[in-house]
């Protein structure tokens, strides 16, 4: 019996193109708004604070790249190529900082290391030094402090991708390097790391996008970046045009970052010439070498998760949020509502895009898939500015038409509403859902759908009855990841949220901004606990990926 041709579902492709256009709407709005002639506010910013914001953003990105890249690549190599005490536990524990939002970690480190914090107080009590004599102690509220905090919560991006790259490398190359007299460290630097360059670049790209998008950490540490400038210009100076021009400058930084890596890679290829090689054979480390490897892997876990989490737990037990658990219910409810809606809609829309590209091999569905995932490269503040502009134009046009035709004013229906906020979340995190779904669908053989078609099932029924149940795990993973990322999102929530509609992230930010760090600990710990959900999914995926 001839195998039927792939089902033709033009509606699916059209829906994917419409979704891609919708995701591009905030970006186009920002670029159009930035194209207007510069006003007095922009001229003032360009002459005074813009060089500082650009310099701080560039320096912060460079420091985080150096620290997160080193920590992620080195720990990935150690748990892959070596066996030492606790390696099985540490290969999972190294993912824990993913559950810790950067701004939450910043609040914990500020309380711990500030001048009035327990560390400096203990040193003064033990040594008899005065406040002025403690000037040598590093200032946590600084660019270097922000870089350290961001690097310790973002290195898992590098760790995950580099570990997968090391697992896929040929053990023959490693063994040849060792027989030529190279130590394990030299083999890592001269063979394994250059071959893992695409994974390293991809992990650093994700981390640096998060750095450029960060608002809570740099704002709390008093470091002026382009993201804080967008927020201050929008709310403090009330100039949307200047905020859009700052957002366009930030987009240019992101685009330049991606372009530089692509140009530096050139035409080189990094894949093995054959797949017929033995699986990776780890080296047993004993004595001081084993202890050193264990400490090297333990340090990022302590700095990125254990120390901030223990600090938050101590603050919660000592003081905690002045509101009772019943008083926190509205904030938790708002967070769960927004995260649940975004997760459900994100998986549904990503499914349309992913299956549209899978069923139709043309260029249009593939481009729609790439464009729809571009929002992850945009900071939440940029997406917020780009969302409010078209929504505001629609609201004003509708209100004007209703006034002219019916004499009624409908006000602002979409701007500053839950719908606008969920839309901004979808634009921001669509790439997360698409990545999980694409990897899940790539493991499904088209022959299974073809078999269902040959038995008389329509194209849509074959997908629903055969492929959707098989991709249920990938869809669940996508929903969990989008849910957790939405719980942690701060800049877009601050700018777009409806009046008197605060989430846990906003509650934590508000208390921390007033230096009420002990009271902010309860909400921060709740966000961290929710962030532990995807780690279970990632841990299972890592175990399955091991040869």
Short mmCIF file of C-alpha atoms in Angstrom, two decimals:
data_model
loop_
_atom_site.label_atom_id
_atom_site.label_comp_id
_atom_site.label_asym_id
_atom_site.label_seq_id
_atom_site.Cartn_x
_atom_site.Cartn_y
_atom_site.Cartn_z
CA UNK A 1 0.00 0.00 0.00
CA UNK A 2 1.54 3.36 -0.96
CA UNK A 3 2.41 5.68 1.88
CA UNK A 4 0.09 8.69 1.85
CA UNK A 5 1.53 12.14 1.40
CA UNK A 6 1.78 14.44 4.40
CA UNK A 7 -1.55 15.99 5.28
CA UNK A 8 -2.12 19.42 3.86
CA UNK A 9 -3.28 21.78 6.54
CA UNK A 10 -2.88 25.29 5.14
CA UNK A 11 -4.71 26.73 8.13
CA UNK A 12 -1.91 25.52 10.39
CA UNK A 13 0.75 27.27 8.35
CA UNK A 14 -1.31 30.45 8.14
CA UNK A 15 -1.84 30.38 11.88
CA UNK A 16 1.92 29.99 12.40
CA UNK A 17 2.65 32.99 10.19
CA UNK A 18 0.04 35.04 12.07
CA UNK A 19 1.61 34.08 15.39
CA UNK A 20 5.08 35.04 14.17
CA UNK A 21 3.75 38.41 13.03
CA UNK A 22 2.09 38.90 16.43
CA UNK A 23 5.34 38.16 18.25
CA UNK A 24 7.15 40.69 16.04
CA UNK A 25 4.63 43.43 16.88
CA UNK A 26 6.43 44.75 20.02
CA UNK A 27 9.77 44.78 18.20
CA UNK A 28 8.34 46.70 15.24
CA UNK A 29 6.59 49.13 17.59
CA UNK A 30 9.85 49.88 19.39
CA UNK A 31 11.78 50.38 16.15
CA UNK A 32 9.09 52.67 14.69
CA UNK A 33 8.88 54.72 17.88
CA UNK A 34 12.67 55.03 17.99
CA UNK A 35 12.72 56.37 14.42
CA UNK A 36 11.02 59.64 15.41
CA UNK A 37 13.23 62.72 15.82
CA UNK A 38 14.99 62.88 19.16
CA UNK A 39 13.47 65.18 21.75
CA UNK A 40 14.91 67.14 24.65
CA UNK A 41 14.80 64.15 27.01
CA UNK A 42 16.80 61.96 24.63
CA UNK A 43 19.31 64.75 24.04
CA UNK A 44 19.75 65.10 27.81
CA UNK A 45 20.18 61.32 28.27
CA UNK A 46 22.66 61.07 25.37
CA UNK A 47 24.74 63.90 26.81
CA UNK A 48 24.74 62.74 30.43
CA UNK A 49 23.88 59.15 31.36
CA UNK A 50 23.90 57.20 28.08
CA UNK A 51 27.71 56.64 27.99
CA UNK A 52 27.59 55.41 31.59
CA UNK A 53 24.71 53.03 30.84
CA UNK A 54 26.42 51.65 27.74
CA UNK A 55 29.72 51.23 29.56
CA UNK A 56 28.12 49.51 32.56
CA UNK A 57 26.13 47.17 30.33
CA UNK A 58 29.23 46.22 28.34
CA UNK A 59 31.41 45.74 31.43
CA UNK A 60 28.72 43.72 33.19
CA UNK A 61 28.32 41.47 30.16
CA UNK A 62 32.10 40.96 29.90
CA UNK A 63 32.50 40.07 33.60
CA UNK A 64 29.54 37.68 33.59
CA UNK A 65 30.80 36.03 30.39
CA UNK A 66 34.20 35.42 31.96
CA UNK A 67 32.87 34.07 35.28
CA UNK A 68 29.84 32.14 34.04
CA UNK A 69 31.75 30.72 31.07
CA UNK A 70 34.63 29.53 33.25
CA UNK A 71 32.39 28.05 35.96
CA UNK A 72 29.99 26.38 33.52
CA UNK A 73 32.57 24.88 31.15
CA UNK A 74 34.94 23.70 33.89
CA UNK A 75 32.27 22.02 36.01
CA UNK A 76 30.73 20.40 32.93
CA UNK A 77 34.12 18.93 31.99
CA UNK A 78 34.82 17.69 35.51
CA UNK A 79 31.52 15.83 35.97
CA UNK A 80 31.78 14.40 32.44
CA UNK A 81 35.45 13.45 32.16
CA UNK A 82 36.24 12.64 35.80
CA UNK A 83 35.00 10.56 38.67
CA UNK A 84 35.51 11.98 42.15
CA UNK A 85 33.69 11.89 45.49
CA UNK A 86 30.11 13.15 45.13
CA UNK A 87 30.16 13.57 41.35
CA UNK A 88 26.72 11.99 40.86
CA UNK A 89 25.14 14.37 43.35
CA UNK A 90 27.03 17.40 42.09
CA UNK A 91 26.10 16.90 38.43
CA UNK A 92 22.48 17.49 39.50
CA UNK A 93 23.19 20.06 42.23
CA UNK A 94 24.98 22.25 39.67
CA UNK A 95 21.54 22.95 38.17
CA UNK A 96 20.08 24.34 41.41
CA UNK A 97 20.98 28.02 40.74
CA UNK A 98 18.48 27.91 37.85
CA UNK A 99 15.74 28.03 40.50
CA UNK A 100 17.18 31.19 42.08
CA UNK A 101 16.10 34.47 40.40
CA UNK A 102 19.03 36.85 40.13
CA UNK A 103 17.28 39.68 41.96
CA UNK A 104 16.38 37.32 44.85
CA UNK A 105 20.02 36.28 45.15
CA UNK A 106 20.99 39.96 45.09
CA UNK A 107 18.71 40.71 48.04
CA UNK A 108 20.21 37.83 50.04
CA UNK A 109 23.82 38.85 49.34
CA UNK A 110 23.08 42.48 50.17
CA UNK A 111 21.76 41.58 53.62
CA UNK A 112 24.65 39.19 54.20
CA UNK A 113 27.61 41.30 53.03
CA UNK A 114 26.47 44.92 53.46
CA UNK A 115 28.18 47.18 55.98
CA UNK A 116 25.51 46.45 58.60
CA UNK A 117 25.26 42.78 57.66
CA UNK A 118 26.32 39.82 59.81
CA UNK A 119 29.63 39.17 57.97
CA UNK A 120 31.11 42.64 58.42
CA UNK A 121 29.62 42.92 61.92
CA UNK A 122 31.29 39.64 62.90
CA UNK A 123 34.66 40.79 61.51
CA UNK A 124 34.43 44.08 63.42
CA UNK A 125 33.48 42.28 66.61
CA UNK A 126 36.36 39.81 66.27
CA UNK A 127 39.07 42.30 65.25
CA UNK A 128 37.93 45.53 66.91
CA UNK A 129 38.06 47.41 63.60
CA UNK A 130 35.87 50.45 63.05
CA UNK A 131 33.57 51.19 60.14
CA UNK A 132 36.20 53.34 58.43
CA UNK A 133 38.94 50.76 58.94
CA UNK A 134 36.76 48.22 57.12
CA UNK A 135 36.99 50.19 53.86
CA UNK A 136 39.06 47.37 52.36
CA UNK A 137 36.05 45.02 52.44
CA UNK A 138 34.60 44.58 48.90
CA UNK A 139 31.43 46.60 48.29
CA UNK A 140 28.59 44.28 47.29
CA UNK A 141 26.47 47.15 45.94
CA UNK A 142 28.70 47.64 42.93
CA UNK A 143 29.14 46.54 39.34
CA UNK A 144 31.49 43.76 40.43
CA UNK A 145 28.96 42.55 43.00
CA UNK A 146 26.19 42.53 40.40
CA UNK A 147 28.43 40.59 38.00
CA UNK A 148 29.23 37.96 40.63
CA UNK A 149 25.57 37.45 41.58
CA UNK A 150 24.44 37.23 37.95
CA UNK A 151 27.26 34.86 36.98
CA UNK A 152 26.51 32.47 39.83
CA UNK A 153 22.84 32.10 38.86
CA UNK A 154 23.39 32.05 35.08
CA UNK A 155 26.34 29.64 34.72
CA UNK A 156 23.95 26.61 34.50
CA UNK A 157 23.09 27.68 30.92
CA UNK A 158 26.73 27.10 29.98
CA UNK A 159 26.99 23.99 32.14
CA UNK A 160 24.00 22.25 30.56
CA UNK A 161 25.00 22.84 26.94
CA UNK A 162 28.72 22.16 27.45
CA UNK A 163 28.00 18.94 29.32
CA UNK A 164 25.88 17.66 26.45
CA UNK A 165 28.64 18.65 24.02
CA UNK A 166 31.32 16.83 26.03
CA UNK A 167 29.15 13.70 26.25
CA UNK A 168 28.85 13.66 22.46
CA UNK A 169 32.57 14.03 21.74
CA UNK A 170 34.70 11.13 20.60
CA UNK A 171 36.75 9.51 23.33
CA UNK A 172 39.39 8.76 20.68
CA UNK A 173 40.39 12.42 20.51
CA UNK A 174 40.79 12.59 24.27
CA UNK A 175 42.84 9.40 24.37
CA UNK A 176 45.09 10.56 21.53
CA UNK A 177 45.68 13.83 23.38
CA UNK A 178 46.60 11.94 26.55
CA UNK A 179 49.00 9.62 24.70
CA UNK A 180 50.77 12.68 23.28
CA UNK A 181 51.63 13.71 26.83
CA UNK A 182 48.88 16.23 27.54
CA UNK A 183 47.44 16.34 31.03
CA UNK A 184 43.70 16.22 31.60
CA UNK A 185 43.66 20.02 31.96
CA UNK A 186 45.60 20.52 28.72
CA UNK A 187 43.25 18.13 26.93
CA UNK A 188 40.32 20.19 28.17
CA UNK A 189 41.80 23.48 26.96
CA UNK A 190 43.26 22.28 23.62
CA UNK A 191 40.83 19.59 22.47
CA UNK A 192 37.52 19.34 24.33
CA UNK A 193 36.76 23.04 24.81
CA UNK A 194 37.49 24.11 21.21
CA UNK A 195 35.24 21.29 19.94
CA UNK A 196 32.49 22.44 22.34
CA UNK A 197 32.70 26.04 21.15
CA UNK A 198 29.17 26.15 19.63
CA UNK A 199 27.69 24.90 22.91
CA UNK A 200 29.81 27.34 24.91
CA UNK A 201 28.78 30.23 22.65
CA UNK A 202 25.10 29.26 22.85
CA UNK A 203 25.21 29.02 26.65
CA UNK A 204 27.01 32.34 26.97
CA UNK A 205 24.54 33.89 24.54
CA UNK A 206 21.60 32.86 26.72
CA UNK A 207 23.38 34.09 29.86
CA UNK A 208 24.31 37.44 28.33
CA UNK A 209 20.79 38.00 27.05
CA UNK A 210 19.59 37.52 30.62
CA UNK A 211 22.27 39.97 31.82
CA UNK A 212 21.17 42.64 29.36
CA UNK A 213 17.53 41.98 30.29
CA UNK A 214 18.10 42.07 34.05
CA UNK A 215 16.48 44.87 36.01
CA UNK A 216 16.03 43.83 39.64
CA UNK A 217 19.68 42.99 40.36
CA UNK A 218 21.31 46.04 38.80
CA UNK A 219 18.64 48.37 40.16
CA UNK A 220 19.12 47.04 43.68
CA UNK A 221 22.90 47.37 43.44
CA UNK A 222 22.68 50.89 42.02
CA UNK A 223 24.28 50.01 38.67
CA UNK A 224 22.87 52.03 35.80
CA UNK A 225 22.35 49.97 32.66
CA UNK A 226 20.21 50.35 29.56
CA UNK A 227 17.41 48.33 31.17
CA UNK A 228 17.21 50.56 34.24
CA UNK A 229 17.39 53.57 31.92
CA UNK A 230 14.33 52.36 30.00
CA UNK A 231 12.33 51.97 33.22
CA UNK A 232 13.41 55.35 34.61
CA UNK A 233 12.70 57.15 31.32
CA UNK A 234 9.26 55.54 30.95
CA UNK A 235 8.06 56.18 34.52
CA UNK A 236 10.35 58.88 35.90
CA UNK A 237 10.57 61.19 32.86
CA UNK A 238 7.33 59.96 31.23
CA UNK A 239 8.85 60.05 27.76
CA UNK A 240 7.86 57.02 25.69
CA UNK A 241 9.87 58.13 22.67
CA UNK A 242 13.14 58.35 24.61
CA UNK A 243 12.38 55.01 26.30
CA UNK A 244 11.86 53.47 22.86
CA UNK A 245 15.16 54.86 21.63
CA UNK A 246 16.93 53.35 24.64
CA UNK A 247 15.16 50.06 23.92
CA UNK A 248 16.38 50.22 20.31
CA UNK A 249 19.93 50.76 21.58
CA UNK A 250 19.57 47.68 23.77
CA UNK A 251 18.29 45.68 20.80
CA UNK A 252 21.34 46.80 18.86
CA UNK A 253 23.59 45.45 21.64
CA UNK A 254 21.85 42.07 21.53
CA UNK A 255 22.08 41.90 17.73
CA UNK A 256 25.77 42.86 17.82
CA UNK A 257 26.45 40.17 20.41
CA UNK A 258 24.92 37.47 18.23
CA UNK A 259 26.62 38.77 15.07
CA UNK A 260 30.08 38.89 16.62
CA UNK A 261 29.92 35.25 17.69
CA UNK A 262 28.71 34.17 14.26
CA UNK A 263 31.50 36.09 12.51
CA UNK A 264 34.14 34.77 14.91
CA UNK A 265 33.06 31.20 14.22
CA UNK A 266 33.50 31.70 10.46
CA UNK A 267 33.12 28.61 8.29
CA UNK A 268 34.60 26.17 10.79
CA UNK A 269 32.75 22.98 11.70
CA UNK A 270 32.83 21.25 15.06
CA UNK A 271 31.07 17.93 14.53
CA UNK A 272 32.95 14.57 14.59
CA UNK A 273 33.76 12.94 11.27
CA UNK A 274 32.24 9.64 12.39
CA UNK A 275 29.69 8.42 14.90
CA UNK A 276 31.44 5.05 15.29
CA UNK A 277 33.41 5.68 18.44
CA UNK A 278 33.39 4.30 21.94
CA UNK A 279 31.45 6.13 24.66
CA UNK A 280 33.24 8.60 26.85
CA UNK A 281 35.37 6.91 29.54
CA UNK A 282 35.81 9.09 32.67
CA UNK A 283 39.09 9.27 34.57
CA UNK A 284 39.16 8.32 38.25
CA UNK A 285 40.52 11.14 40.43
CA UNK A 286 41.87 10.22 43.83
CA UNK A 287 43.45 12.03 46.74
CA UNK A 288 43.96 15.79 46.46
CA UNK A 289 42.93 15.81 42.79
CA UNK A 290 39.54 14.30 43.66
CA UNK A 291 39.04 16.73 46.55
CA UNK A 292 40.00 19.65 44.32
CA UNK A 293 37.52 18.62 41.62
CA UNK A 294 34.79 18.21 44.24
CA UNK A 295 35.46 21.67 45.70
CA UNK A 296 35.56 23.24 42.22
CA UNK A 297 32.07 21.85 41.48
CA UNK A 298 30.76 22.60 44.97
CA UNK A 299 31.74 26.29 44.98
CA UNK A 300 29.24 27.44 42.28
CA UNK A 301 26.43 25.50 43.99
CA UNK A 302 27.19 27.16 47.33
CA UNK A 303 27.50 30.66 45.85
CA UNK A 304 24.61 30.38 43.42
CA UNK A 305 22.03 28.52 45.51
CA UNK A 306 22.92 27.22 48.98
CA UNK A 307 24.16 30.49 50.50
CA UNK A 308 21.30 32.71 49.18
CA UNK A 309 18.67 30.07 50.03
CA UNK A 310 20.03 29.63 53.57
CA UNK A 311 20.07 33.41 54.03
CA UNK A 312 16.47 33.75 52.88
CA UNK A 313 15.39 30.91 55.15
CA UNK A 314 17.12 32.55 58.13
CA UNK A 315 15.46 35.91 57.37
CA UNK A 316 12.05 34.29 57.01
CA UNK A 317 12.37 32.47 60.33
CA UNK A 318 13.68 35.62 62.03
CA UNK A 319 11.15 38.11 60.65
CA UNK A 320 9.52 37.29 57.34
CA UNK A 321 6.73 39.07 55.56
CA UNK A 322 4.53 41.08 57.96
CA UNK A 323 1.51 39.75 56.12
CA UNK A 324 0.17 36.40 57.21
CA UNK A 325 -0.09 33.54 54.78
CA UNK A 326 -3.66 34.64 54.16
CA UNK A 327 -2.38 38.11 53.31
CA UNK A 328 0.05 36.66 50.76
CA UNK A 329 -2.69 34.67 49.03
CA UNK A 330 -3.67 37.53 46.62
CA UNK A 331 -0.06 37.92 45.44
CA UNK A 332 0.38 34.17 45.05
CA UNK A 333 -2.98 33.90 43.28
CA UNK A 334 -2.04 36.62 40.78
CA UNK A 335 1.31 34.94 40.13
CA UNK A 336 -0.28 31.53 39.65
CA UNK A 337 -3.01 32.97 37.41
CA UNK A 338 -0.57 34.76 35.12
CA UNK A 339 1.89 31.85 35.04
CA UNK A 340 -0.84 29.27 34.41
CA UNK A 341 -2.45 31.28 31.60
CA UNK A 342 0.92 31.95 29.97
CA UNK A 343 1.97 28.31 30.23
CA UNK A 344 -1.28 26.99 28.71
CA UNK A 345 -1.39 29.56 25.91
CA UNK A 346 2.36 29.25 25.29
CA UNK A 347 2.19 25.49 24.82
CA UNK A 348 -0.91 25.78 22.63
CA UNK A 349 0.59 28.44 20.36
CA UNK A 350 3.98 26.73 20.27
CA UNK A 351 2.24 23.50 19.24
CA UNK A 352 0.66 25.27 16.27
CA UNK A 353 4.05 26.61 15.20
CA UNK A 354 5.97 23.38 15.81
CA UNK A 355 3.49 21.07 14.06
CA UNK A 356 3.02 23.56 11.23
CA UNK A 357 6.77 23.51 10.55
CA UNK A 358 6.84 19.71 10.94
CA UNK A 359 4.05 19.02 8.48
CA UNK A 360 5.03 21.56 5.83
CA UNK A 361 8.62 21.66 4.66
CA UNK A 362 8.44 25.10 3.07
CA UNK A 363 10.56 28.06 4.06
CA UNK A 364 7.65 30.10 5.46
CA UNK A 365 6.83 27.78 8.42
CA UNK A 366 10.52 27.48 9.30
CA UNK A 367 10.97 31.24 9.29
CA UNK A 368 7.82 31.63 11.36
CA UNK A 369 9.32 29.26 13.92
CA UNK A 370 12.56 31.23 14.13
CA UNK A 371 10.86 34.63 14.29
CA UNK A 372 8.47 33.48 17.02
CA UNK A 373 11.41 32.48 19.19
CA UNK A 374 13.21 35.81 18.82
CA UNK A 375 11.37 37.31 21.79
CA UNK A 376 13.64 35.53 24.24
CA UNK A 377 16.48 37.75 23.07
CA UNK A 378 14.47 40.84 24.03
CA UNK A 379 14.56 42.16 27.60
CA UNK A 380 11.26 42.29 29.45
CA UNK A 381 11.40 46.09 29.56
CA UNK A 382 11.73 46.29 25.76
CA UNK A 383 8.83 43.91 25.26
CA UNK A 384 6.76 45.90 27.74
CA UNK A 385 7.40 49.17 25.91
CA UNK A 386 6.66 47.53 22.56
CA UNK A 387 3.45 45.96 23.90
CA UNK A 388 1.97 49.12 25.39
CA UNK A 389 2.44 51.15 22.21
CA UNK A 390 0.20 49.20 19.79
CA UNK A 391 -2.25 48.36 22.57
CA UNK A 392 -2.46 52.06 23.48
CA UNK A 393 -3.04 53.04 19.85
CA UNK A 394 -5.83 50.48 19.57
CA UNK A 395 -7.46 51.66 22.80
CA UNK A 396 -7.30 55.31 21.78
CA UNK A 397 -8.66 54.57 18.30
CA UNK A 398 -11.52 52.50 19.72
CA UNK A 399 -12.32 55.12 22.35
CA UNK A 400 -12.34 57.88 19.71
CA UNK A 401 -14.64 55.88 17.45
CA UNK A 402 -17.04 55.08 20.32
CA UNK A 403 -17.15 58.75 21.33
CA UNK A 404 -17.86 59.85 17.78
CA UNK A 405 -20.47 57.20 16.99
CA UNK A 406 -22.20 56.52 20.31
CA UNK A 407 -21.08 59.29 22.62
CA UNK A 408 -19.57 56.73 25.02
CA UNK A 409 -16.04 56.42 26.35
CA UNK A 410 -14.70 52.89 26.79
CA UNK A 411 -11.36 54.03 28.26
CA UNK A 412 -8.31 51.76 28.09
CA UNK A 413 -9.42 48.18 27.51
CA UNK A 414 -6.11 46.48 26.75
CA UNK A 415 -3.33 48.77 27.97
CA UNK A 416 -2.30 47.89 31.50
CA UNK A 417 -4.55 44.83 31.56
CA UNK A 418 -3.97 41.15 32.32
CA UNK A 419 -4.34 40.45 28.59
CA UNK A 420 -1.49 42.84 27.75
CA UNK A 421 0.70 41.32 30.46
CA UNK A 422 0.08 37.75 29.29
CA UNK A 423 0.80 38.82 25.72
CA UNK A 424 4.16 40.28 26.81
CA UNK A 425 4.97 37.03 28.64
CA UNK A 426 4.12 35.00 25.53
CA UNK A 427 6.40 37.13 23.37
CA UNK A 428 9.20 36.79 25.95
CA UNK A 429 8.98 33.04 26.61
CA UNK A 430 7.67 31.54 23.36
CA UNK A 431 11.21 30.37 22.57
CA UNK A 432 11.28 28.32 25.79
CA UNK A 433 8.14 26.39 24.79
CA UNK A 434 9.30 26.02 21.19
CA UNK A 435 12.67 24.60 22.22
CA UNK A 436 11.13 21.88 24.37
CA UNK A 437 8.48 20.97 21.77
CA UNK A 438 10.90 20.87 18.86
CA UNK A 439 13.23 18.52 20.70
CA UNK A 440 10.29 16.27 21.58
CA UNK A 441 8.86 16.20 18.06
CA UNK A 442 12.29 15.49 16.55
CA UNK A 443 12.21 12.07 18.24
CA UNK A 444 8.86 11.09 16.62
CA UNK A 445 9.07 9.15 13.39
CA UNK A 446 6.80 10.47 10.60
CA UNK A 447 6.01 6.84 9.72
CA UNK A 448 3.73 6.58 12.76
CA UNK A 449 1.56 9.41 11.51
CA UNK A 450 1.67 7.94 8.01
CA UNK A 451 0.46 4.60 9.40
CA UNK A 452 -2.54 6.31 10.99
CA UNK A 453 -3.28 8.05 7.69
CA UNK A 454 -3.14 4.75 5.84
CA UNK A 455 -5.79 3.39 8.25
CA UNK A 456 -8.19 6.14 7.24
CA UNK A 457 -7.52 8.82 9.86
CA UNK A 458 -7.54 12.42 8.72
CA UNK A 459 -4.44 14.57 9.12
CA UNK A 460 -5.70 16.35 12.21
CA UNK A 461 -6.96 13.12 13.79
CA UNK A 462 -3.63 11.39 13.15
CA UNK A 463 -1.82 14.18 14.94
CA UNK A 464 -4.28 14.25 17.84
CA UNK A 465 -4.49 10.49 18.36
CA UNK A 466 -0.89 9.49 17.60
CA UNK A 467 1.65 12.31 17.92
CA UNK A 468 0.13 14.45 20.67
CA UNK A 469 0.10 11.58 23.23
CA UNK A 470 3.70 10.72 22.32
CA UNK A 471 4.76 14.36 22.71
CA UNK A 472 2.93 14.79 26.00
CA UNK A 473 6.19 14.74 27.98
CA UNK A 474 7.72 17.50 25.86
CA UNK A 475 4.54 19.57 26.16
CA UNK A 476 4.55 19.14 29.94
CA UNK A 477 8.20 20.16 30.10
CA UNK A 478 7.45 23.25 28.00
CA UNK A 479 4.54 24.20 30.26
CA UNK A 480 6.62 23.84 33.42
CA UNK A 481 9.52 25.88 32.07
CA UNK A 482 7.25 28.70 30.84
CA UNK A 483 5.34 28.63 34.15
CA UNK A 484 8.51 29.05 36.21
CA UNK A 485 10.02 31.73 33.96
CA UNK A 486 6.79 33.72 34.17
CA UNK A 487 6.82 33.50 37.97
CA UNK A 488 10.29 35.10 38.00
CA UNK A 489 9.74 37.80 35.36
CA UNK A 490 10.00 41.30 36.87
CA UNK A 491 10.59 44.17 34.37
CA UNK A 492 7.58 43.48 32.13
CA UNK A 493 5.37 42.92 35.19
CA UNK A 494 6.41 46.23 36.75
CA UNK A 495 5.66 48.21 33.58
CA UNK A 496 2.43 46.58 32.33
CA UNK A 497 0.66 45.18 35.41
CA UNK A 498 -2.87 46.49 36.09
CA UNK A 499 -3.43 48.83 38.99
CA UNK A 500 -3.49 47.02 42.35
CA UNK A 501 -2.54 43.73 40.67
CA UNK A 502 0.78 42.77 42.23
CA UNK A 503 2.52 39.42 41.93
CA UNK A 504 4.97 37.72 44.28
CA UNK A 505 7.85 39.11 42.21
CA UNK A 506 6.48 42.66 42.52
CA UNK A 507 5.84 42.18 46.25
CA UNK A 508 9.43 41.04 46.78
CA UNK A 509 10.80 43.90 44.67
CA UNK A 510 8.70 46.50 46.50
CA UNK A 511 9.84 45.36 49.94
CA UNK A 512 13.48 45.04 48.89
CA UNK A 513 13.43 48.51 47.31
CA UNK A 514 12.44 49.88 50.73
CA UNK A 515 15.39 47.96 52.28
CA UNK A 516 12.95 45.59 54.00
CA UNK A 517 14.97 42.56 52.98
CA UNK A 518 13.89 40.36 55.88
CA UNK A 519 10.25 40.92 55.01
CA UNK A 520 10.92 40.19 51.32
CA UNK A 521 12.38 36.77 52.18
CA UNK A 522 9.03 34.95 52.41
CA UNK A 523 7.90 35.81 48.89
CA UNK A 524 11.40 35.22 47.55
CA UNK A 525 11.50 31.71 48.99
CA UNK A 526 8.10 30.93 47.47
CA UNK A 527 9.43 31.93 44.04
CA UNK A 528 12.53 29.76 44.57
CA UNK A 529 10.43 26.75 45.59
CA UNK A 530 8.39 27.05 42.40
CA UNK A 531 11.64 27.36 40.45
CA UNK A 532 12.72 23.92 41.64
CA UNK A 533 9.99 22.32 39.48
CA UNK A 534 11.90 22.39 36.16
CA UNK A 535 14.99 20.94 37.78
CA UNK A 536 13.24 17.62 38.14
CA UNK A 537 12.41 17.72 34.42
CA UNK A 538 15.96 18.68 33.47
CA UNK A 539 17.44 16.03 35.74
CA UNK A 540 15.37 13.29 34.08
CA UNK A 541 16.37 14.58 30.65
CA UNK A 542 20.06 14.54 31.63
CA UNK A 543 19.82 10.96 32.88
CA UNK A 544 18.17 9.82 29.64
CA UNK A 545 20.80 11.60 27.55
CA UNK A 546 23.71 9.81 29.14
CA UNK A 547 25.25 7.07 26.97
#
